[in-house]
CSV table of C-alpha atoms in Angstrom, one decimal:
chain,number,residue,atom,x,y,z
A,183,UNK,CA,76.5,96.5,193.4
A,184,UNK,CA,72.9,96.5,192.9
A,185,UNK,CA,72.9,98.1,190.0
A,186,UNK,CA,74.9,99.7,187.1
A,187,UNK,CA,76.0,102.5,189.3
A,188,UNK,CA,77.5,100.6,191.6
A,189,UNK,CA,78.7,98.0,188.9
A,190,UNK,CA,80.9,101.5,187.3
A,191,UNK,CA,81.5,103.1,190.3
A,192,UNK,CA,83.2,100.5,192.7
A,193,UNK,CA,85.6,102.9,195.5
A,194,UNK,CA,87.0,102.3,199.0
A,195,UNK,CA,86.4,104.5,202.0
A,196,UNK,CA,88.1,102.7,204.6
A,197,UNK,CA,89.6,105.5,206.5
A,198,UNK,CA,88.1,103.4,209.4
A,199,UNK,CA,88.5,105.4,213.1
A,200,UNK,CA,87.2,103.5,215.6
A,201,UNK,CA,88.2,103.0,219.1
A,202,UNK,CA,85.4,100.6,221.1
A,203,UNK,CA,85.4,101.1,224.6
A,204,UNK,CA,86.0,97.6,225.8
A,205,UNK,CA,89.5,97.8,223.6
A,206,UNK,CA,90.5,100.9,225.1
A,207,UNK,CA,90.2,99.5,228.5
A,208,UNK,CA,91.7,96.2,227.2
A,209,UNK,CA,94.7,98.1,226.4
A,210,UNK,CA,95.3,99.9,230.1
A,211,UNK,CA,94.9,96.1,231.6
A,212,UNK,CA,97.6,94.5,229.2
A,213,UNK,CA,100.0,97.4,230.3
A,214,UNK,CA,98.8,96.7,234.0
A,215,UNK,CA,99.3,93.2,234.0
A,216,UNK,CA,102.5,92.7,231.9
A,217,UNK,CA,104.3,93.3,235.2
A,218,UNK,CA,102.7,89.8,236.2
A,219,UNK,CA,104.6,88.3,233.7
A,220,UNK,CA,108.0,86.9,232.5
A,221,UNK,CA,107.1,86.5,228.5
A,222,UNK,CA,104.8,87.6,225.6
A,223,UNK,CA,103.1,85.2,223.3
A,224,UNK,CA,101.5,87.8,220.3
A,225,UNK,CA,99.6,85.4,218.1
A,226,UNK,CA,98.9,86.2,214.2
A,227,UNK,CA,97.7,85.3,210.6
A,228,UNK,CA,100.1,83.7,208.9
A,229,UNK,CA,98.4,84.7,206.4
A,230,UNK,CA,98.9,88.3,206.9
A,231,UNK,CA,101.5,88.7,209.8
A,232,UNK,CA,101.8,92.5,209.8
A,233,UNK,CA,98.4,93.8,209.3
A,234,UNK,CA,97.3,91.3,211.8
A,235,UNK,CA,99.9,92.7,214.6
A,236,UNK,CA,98.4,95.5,216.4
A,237,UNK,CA,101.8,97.9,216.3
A,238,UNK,CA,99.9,99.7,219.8
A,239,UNK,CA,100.2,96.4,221.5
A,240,UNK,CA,103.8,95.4,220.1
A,241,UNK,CA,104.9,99.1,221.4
A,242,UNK,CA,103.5,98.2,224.9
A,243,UNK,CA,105.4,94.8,225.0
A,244,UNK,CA,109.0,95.9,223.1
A,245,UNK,CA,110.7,95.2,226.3
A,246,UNK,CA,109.7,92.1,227.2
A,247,UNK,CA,110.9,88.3,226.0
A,248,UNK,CA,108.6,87.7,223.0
A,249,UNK,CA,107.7,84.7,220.9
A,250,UNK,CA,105.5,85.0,217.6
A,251,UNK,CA,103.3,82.5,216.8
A,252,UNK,CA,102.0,82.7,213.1
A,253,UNK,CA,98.7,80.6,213.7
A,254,UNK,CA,96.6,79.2,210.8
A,255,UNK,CA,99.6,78.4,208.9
A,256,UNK,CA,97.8,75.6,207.5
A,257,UNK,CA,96.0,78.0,205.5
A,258,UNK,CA,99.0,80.1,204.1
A,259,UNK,CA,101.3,79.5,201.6
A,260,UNK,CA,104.2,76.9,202.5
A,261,UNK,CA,107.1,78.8,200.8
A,262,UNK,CA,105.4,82.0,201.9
A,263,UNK,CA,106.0,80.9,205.9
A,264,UNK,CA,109.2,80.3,205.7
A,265,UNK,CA,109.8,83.4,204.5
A,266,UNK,CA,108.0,85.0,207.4
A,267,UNK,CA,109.5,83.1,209.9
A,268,UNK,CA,113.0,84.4,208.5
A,269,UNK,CA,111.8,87.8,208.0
A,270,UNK,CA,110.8,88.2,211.8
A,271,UNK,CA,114.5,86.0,213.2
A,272,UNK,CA,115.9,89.2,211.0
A,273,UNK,CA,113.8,91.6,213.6
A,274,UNK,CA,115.1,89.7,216.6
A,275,UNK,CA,111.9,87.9,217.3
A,276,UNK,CA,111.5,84.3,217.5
A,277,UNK,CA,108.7,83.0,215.1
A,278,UNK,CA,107.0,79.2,215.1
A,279,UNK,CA,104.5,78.2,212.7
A,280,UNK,CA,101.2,76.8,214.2
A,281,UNK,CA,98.1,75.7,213.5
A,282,UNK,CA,95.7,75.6,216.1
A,283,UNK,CA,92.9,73.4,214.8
A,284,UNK,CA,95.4,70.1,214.5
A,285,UNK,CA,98.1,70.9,217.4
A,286,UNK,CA,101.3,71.5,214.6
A,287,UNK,CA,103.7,73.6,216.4
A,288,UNK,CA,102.4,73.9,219.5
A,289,UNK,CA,104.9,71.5,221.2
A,290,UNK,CA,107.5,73.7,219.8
A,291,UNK,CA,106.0,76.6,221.2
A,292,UNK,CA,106.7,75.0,224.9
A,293,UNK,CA,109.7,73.9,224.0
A,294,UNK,CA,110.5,77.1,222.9
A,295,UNK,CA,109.2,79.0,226.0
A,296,UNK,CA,111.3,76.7,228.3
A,297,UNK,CA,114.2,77.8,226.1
A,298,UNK,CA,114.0,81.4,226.7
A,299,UNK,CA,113.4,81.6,230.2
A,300,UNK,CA,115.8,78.5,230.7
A,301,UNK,CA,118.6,80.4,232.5
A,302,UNK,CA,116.4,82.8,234.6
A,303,UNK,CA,114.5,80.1,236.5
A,304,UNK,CA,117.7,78.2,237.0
A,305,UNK,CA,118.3,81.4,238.7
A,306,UNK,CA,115.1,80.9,240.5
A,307,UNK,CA,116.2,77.7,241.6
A,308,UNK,CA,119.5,78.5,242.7
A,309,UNK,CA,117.6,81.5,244.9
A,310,UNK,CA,115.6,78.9,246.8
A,311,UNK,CA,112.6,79.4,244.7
A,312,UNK,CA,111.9,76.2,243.6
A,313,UNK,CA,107.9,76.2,242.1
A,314,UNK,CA,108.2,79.3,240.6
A,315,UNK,CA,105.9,79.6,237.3
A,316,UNK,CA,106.7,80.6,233.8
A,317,UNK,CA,103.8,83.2,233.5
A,318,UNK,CA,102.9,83.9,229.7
A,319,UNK,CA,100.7,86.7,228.4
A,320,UNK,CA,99.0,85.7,225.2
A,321,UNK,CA,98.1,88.6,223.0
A,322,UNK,CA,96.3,89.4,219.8
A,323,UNK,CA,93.8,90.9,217.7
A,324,UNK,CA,90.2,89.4,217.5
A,325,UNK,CA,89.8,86.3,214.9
A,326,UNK,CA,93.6,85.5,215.1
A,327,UNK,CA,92.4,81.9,217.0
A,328,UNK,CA,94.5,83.2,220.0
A,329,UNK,CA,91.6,81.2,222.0
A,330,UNK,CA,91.8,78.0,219.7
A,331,UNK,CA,95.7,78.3,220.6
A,332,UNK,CA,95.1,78.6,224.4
A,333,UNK,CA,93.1,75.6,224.2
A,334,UNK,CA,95.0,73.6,221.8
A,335,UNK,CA,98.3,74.2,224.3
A,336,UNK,CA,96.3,73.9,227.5
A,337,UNK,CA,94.5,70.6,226.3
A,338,UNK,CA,91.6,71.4,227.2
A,339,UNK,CA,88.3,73.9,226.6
A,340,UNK,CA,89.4,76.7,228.9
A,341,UNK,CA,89.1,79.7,226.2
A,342,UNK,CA,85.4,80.6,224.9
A,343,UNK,CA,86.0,80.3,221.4
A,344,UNK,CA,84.0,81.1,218.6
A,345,UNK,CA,84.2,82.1,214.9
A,346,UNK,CA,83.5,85.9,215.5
A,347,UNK,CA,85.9,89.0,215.9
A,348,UNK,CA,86.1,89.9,219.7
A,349,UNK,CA,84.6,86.8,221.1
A,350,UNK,CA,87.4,86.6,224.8
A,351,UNK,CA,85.9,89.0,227.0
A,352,UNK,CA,88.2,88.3,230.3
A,353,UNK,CA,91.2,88.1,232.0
A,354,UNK,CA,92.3,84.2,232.6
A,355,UNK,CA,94.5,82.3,234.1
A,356,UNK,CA,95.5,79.2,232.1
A,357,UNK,CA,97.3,75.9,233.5
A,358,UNK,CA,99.5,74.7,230.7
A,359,UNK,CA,101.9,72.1,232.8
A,360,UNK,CA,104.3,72.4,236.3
A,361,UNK,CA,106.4,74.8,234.7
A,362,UNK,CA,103.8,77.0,232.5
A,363,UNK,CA,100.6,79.6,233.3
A,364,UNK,CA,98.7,81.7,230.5
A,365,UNK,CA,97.1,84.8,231.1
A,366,UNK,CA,94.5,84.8,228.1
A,367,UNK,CA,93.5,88.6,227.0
A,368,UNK,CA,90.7,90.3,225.3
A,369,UNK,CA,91.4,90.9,221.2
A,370,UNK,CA,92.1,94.2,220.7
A,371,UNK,CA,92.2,96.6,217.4
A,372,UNK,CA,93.9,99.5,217.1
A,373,UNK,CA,92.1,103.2,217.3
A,374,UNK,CA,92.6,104.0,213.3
A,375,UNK,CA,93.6,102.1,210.3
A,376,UNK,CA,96.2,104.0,208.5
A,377,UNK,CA,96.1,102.2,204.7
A,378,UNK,CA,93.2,100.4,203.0
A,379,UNK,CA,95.8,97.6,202.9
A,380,UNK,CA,95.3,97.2,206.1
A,381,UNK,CA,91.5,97.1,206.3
A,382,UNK,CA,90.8,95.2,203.5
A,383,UNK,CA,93.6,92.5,204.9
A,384,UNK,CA,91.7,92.2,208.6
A,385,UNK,CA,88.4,92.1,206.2
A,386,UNK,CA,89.2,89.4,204.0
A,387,UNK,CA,90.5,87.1,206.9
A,388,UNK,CA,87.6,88.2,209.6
A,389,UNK,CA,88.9,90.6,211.8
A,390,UNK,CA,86.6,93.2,210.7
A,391,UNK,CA,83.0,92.7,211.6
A,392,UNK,CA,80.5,92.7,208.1
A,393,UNK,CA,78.9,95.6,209.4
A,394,UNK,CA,81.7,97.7,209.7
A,395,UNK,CA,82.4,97.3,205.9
A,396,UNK,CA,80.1,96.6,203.0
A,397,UNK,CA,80.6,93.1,202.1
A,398,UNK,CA,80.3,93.2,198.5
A,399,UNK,CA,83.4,95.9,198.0
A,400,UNK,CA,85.3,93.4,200.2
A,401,UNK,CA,84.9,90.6,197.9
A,402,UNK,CA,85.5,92.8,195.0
A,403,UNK,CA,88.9,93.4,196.2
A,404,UNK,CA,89.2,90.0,197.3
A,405,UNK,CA,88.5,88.8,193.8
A,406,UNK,CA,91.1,91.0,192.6
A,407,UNK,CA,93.7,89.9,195.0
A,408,UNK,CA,93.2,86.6,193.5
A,409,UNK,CA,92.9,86.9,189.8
A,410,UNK,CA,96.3,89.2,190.4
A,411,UNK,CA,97.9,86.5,192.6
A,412,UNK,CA,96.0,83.3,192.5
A,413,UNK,CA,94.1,83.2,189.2
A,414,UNK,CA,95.0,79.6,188.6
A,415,UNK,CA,93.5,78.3,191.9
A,416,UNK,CA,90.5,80.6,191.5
A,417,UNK,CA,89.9,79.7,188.2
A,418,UNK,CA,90.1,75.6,189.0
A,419,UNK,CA,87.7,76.6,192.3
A,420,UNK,CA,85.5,77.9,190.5
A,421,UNK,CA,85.8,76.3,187.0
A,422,UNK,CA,86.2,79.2,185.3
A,423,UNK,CA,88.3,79.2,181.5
A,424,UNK,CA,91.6,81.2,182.0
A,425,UNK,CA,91.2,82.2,178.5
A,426,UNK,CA,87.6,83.6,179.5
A,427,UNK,CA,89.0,85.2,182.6
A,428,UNK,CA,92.2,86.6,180.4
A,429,UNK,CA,90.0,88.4,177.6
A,430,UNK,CA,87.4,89.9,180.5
A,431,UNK,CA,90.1,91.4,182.1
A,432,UNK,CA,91.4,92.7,178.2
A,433,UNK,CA,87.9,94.2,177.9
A,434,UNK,CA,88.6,98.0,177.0
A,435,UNK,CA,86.3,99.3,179.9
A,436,UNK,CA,87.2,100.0,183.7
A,437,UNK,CA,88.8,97.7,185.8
A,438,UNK,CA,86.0,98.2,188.3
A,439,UNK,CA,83.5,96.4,185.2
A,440,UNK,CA,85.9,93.5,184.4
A,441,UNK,CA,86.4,92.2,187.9
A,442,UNK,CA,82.7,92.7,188.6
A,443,UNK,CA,81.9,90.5,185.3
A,444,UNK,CA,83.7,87.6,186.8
A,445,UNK,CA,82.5,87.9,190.4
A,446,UNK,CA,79.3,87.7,188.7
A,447,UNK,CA,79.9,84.5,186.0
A,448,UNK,CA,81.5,83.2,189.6
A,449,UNK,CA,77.4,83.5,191.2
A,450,UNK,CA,76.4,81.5,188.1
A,451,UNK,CA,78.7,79.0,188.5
A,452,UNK,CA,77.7,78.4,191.8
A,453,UNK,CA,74.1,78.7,192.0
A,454,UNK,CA,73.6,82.2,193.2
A,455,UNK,CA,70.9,83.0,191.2
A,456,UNK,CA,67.5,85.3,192.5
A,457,UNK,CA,64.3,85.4,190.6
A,458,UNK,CA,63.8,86.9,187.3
A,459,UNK,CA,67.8,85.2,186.9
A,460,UNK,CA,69.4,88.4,188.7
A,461,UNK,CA,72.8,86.9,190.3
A,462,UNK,CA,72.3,87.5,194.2
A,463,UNK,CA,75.7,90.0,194.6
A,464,UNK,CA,75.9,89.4,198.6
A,465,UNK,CA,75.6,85.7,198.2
A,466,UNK,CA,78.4,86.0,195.7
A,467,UNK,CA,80.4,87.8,197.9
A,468,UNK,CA,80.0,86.1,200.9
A,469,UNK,CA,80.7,82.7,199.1
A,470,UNK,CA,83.9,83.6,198.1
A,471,UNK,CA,85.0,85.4,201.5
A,472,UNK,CA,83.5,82.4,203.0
A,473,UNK,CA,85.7,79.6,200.7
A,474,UNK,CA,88.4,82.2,201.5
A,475,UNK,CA,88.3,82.0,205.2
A,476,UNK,CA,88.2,78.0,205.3
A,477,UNK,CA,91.1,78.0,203.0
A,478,UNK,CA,89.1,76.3,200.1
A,479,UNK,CA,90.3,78.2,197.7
A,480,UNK,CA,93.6,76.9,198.4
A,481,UNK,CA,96.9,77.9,200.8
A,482,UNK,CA,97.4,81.4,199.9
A,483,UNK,CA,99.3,84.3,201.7
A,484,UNK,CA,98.4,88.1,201.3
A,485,UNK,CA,100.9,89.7,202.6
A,486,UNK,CA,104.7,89.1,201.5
A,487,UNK,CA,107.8,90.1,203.6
């Protein structure tokens, strides 16, 4: 949004299709090595659980014991989880909120594991095949914090971790305790996004790389989100008057106009100013996908059940 043009005109053309080498590969080992083992943990956002499951991946692993893990629920809405976790008991799936950065929910998760295989390595046992491991595939797409979980439930800094789509690059073998292995995996995306939902959901929480989508048409429809959803806890964030917010919206112009008017009283309010007092658009927008991220804008969920 640089300049009026792009202030009226503000469109989406995120028919993303995209298929990265590494992923494609990625996807032929998972199928390989899922034969190696006796469960599937597929780690998401709780903040958006569907967008963030990659439907290739949960075709691949339908027939295998399964256990969801909706990571970062620290940074989703409280009433909004327990919602989720219902909504995926109702598709047969077992569901346990976690949050990586602390350790909530990850003793559950064990516990939970040693549940489900419980009777088959009694049968182990009863074979003469005392020893035997519980061997768990964790799965994901990039950004999810599958490698924060691995570490967080391993106890230690096994995972490379860092706050980038795509950063797990290999196969691993994980020690968890006498009765548990994890095989880590790569993140991996899916070859095409089928809604703008979608891409604009991976977007605001990460999953998409900035380069793959402009940042400033992100925010925008982050900024949206929010005054549709969230306009109280944007408005305290930010200190903006709800009255102020209310009438801009009112204004008897394009929506595209309104929204951009508050993203930009939102750069004033915070210092994103450039010289000659233009408001720096890209810091804007990276400031409020940023505060998004962290969760300082507040415990908020995109995506309902």
């Amino acid at each position: 949004m640089k300049n009026n043009e792009n202030k009226e005109k503000i469109q989406s053309q995120m028919n993303i299709n995209w298929y990265p080498g590494h992923m494609a590969k990625t996807k032929r080992q998972i199928i390989e090595d899922l034969k190696l083992v006796d469960l599937v943990v597929e780690v998401l956002d709780a903040r958006i659980p569907i967008s963030s499951q990659n439907p290739e991946i949960r075709k691949i692993v339908n027939n295998k014991k399964k256990i969801v893990i909706l990571n970062k629920c620290d940074l989703s809405d409280e009433e909004d989880n327990k919602k989720w976790v219902e909504f995926f008991i109702q598709q047969s799936s077992k569901a346990l909120l976690v949050d990586s950065n602390t350790g909530k929910g990850i003793n559950n998760v064990i516990k939970q594991i040693q549940v489900i295989m419980a009777d088959e390595m009694k049968s182990y046992v009863d074979k003469g095949r005392k020893g035997k491991k519980i061997r768990v595939m964790i799965v994901g797409i990039p950004n999810v914090g599958k490698s924060s979980f691995i570490n967080r439930i391993a106890k230690r800094s096994k995972a490379e971790v860092a706050n980038k789509p795509g950063v797990t690059k290999k196969k691993q073998w994980i020690h968890v305790n006498d009765e548990i292995e994890l095989m880590d995996t790569p993140g991996v995306l899916w070859p095409k996004f089928e809604s703008e939902e979608v891409a604009l959901n991976l977007a605001f929480t990460g999953t998409i790389k900035d380069n793959i989508l402009e940042i400033t048409e992100i925010a925008y429809h982050l900024t949206k989100f929010l005054l549709e959803n969230y306009r109280k806890k944007l408005c305290e964030r930010y200190k903006l008057d709800e009255n102020y917010v209310e009438e801009t919206l009112n204004q008897e112009q394009p929506e595209n106009n309104n929204i951009y008017e508050i993203m930009i009283e939102i750069g004033k309010k915070r210092g994103c100013i450039m010289s000659g007092g233009r408001i720096d658009e890209e810091k804007t927008s990276r400031l409020i996908l940023d505060e998004f991220k962290n969760g300082k804008l507040g415990k908020m969920t995109i995506e309902q059940p």
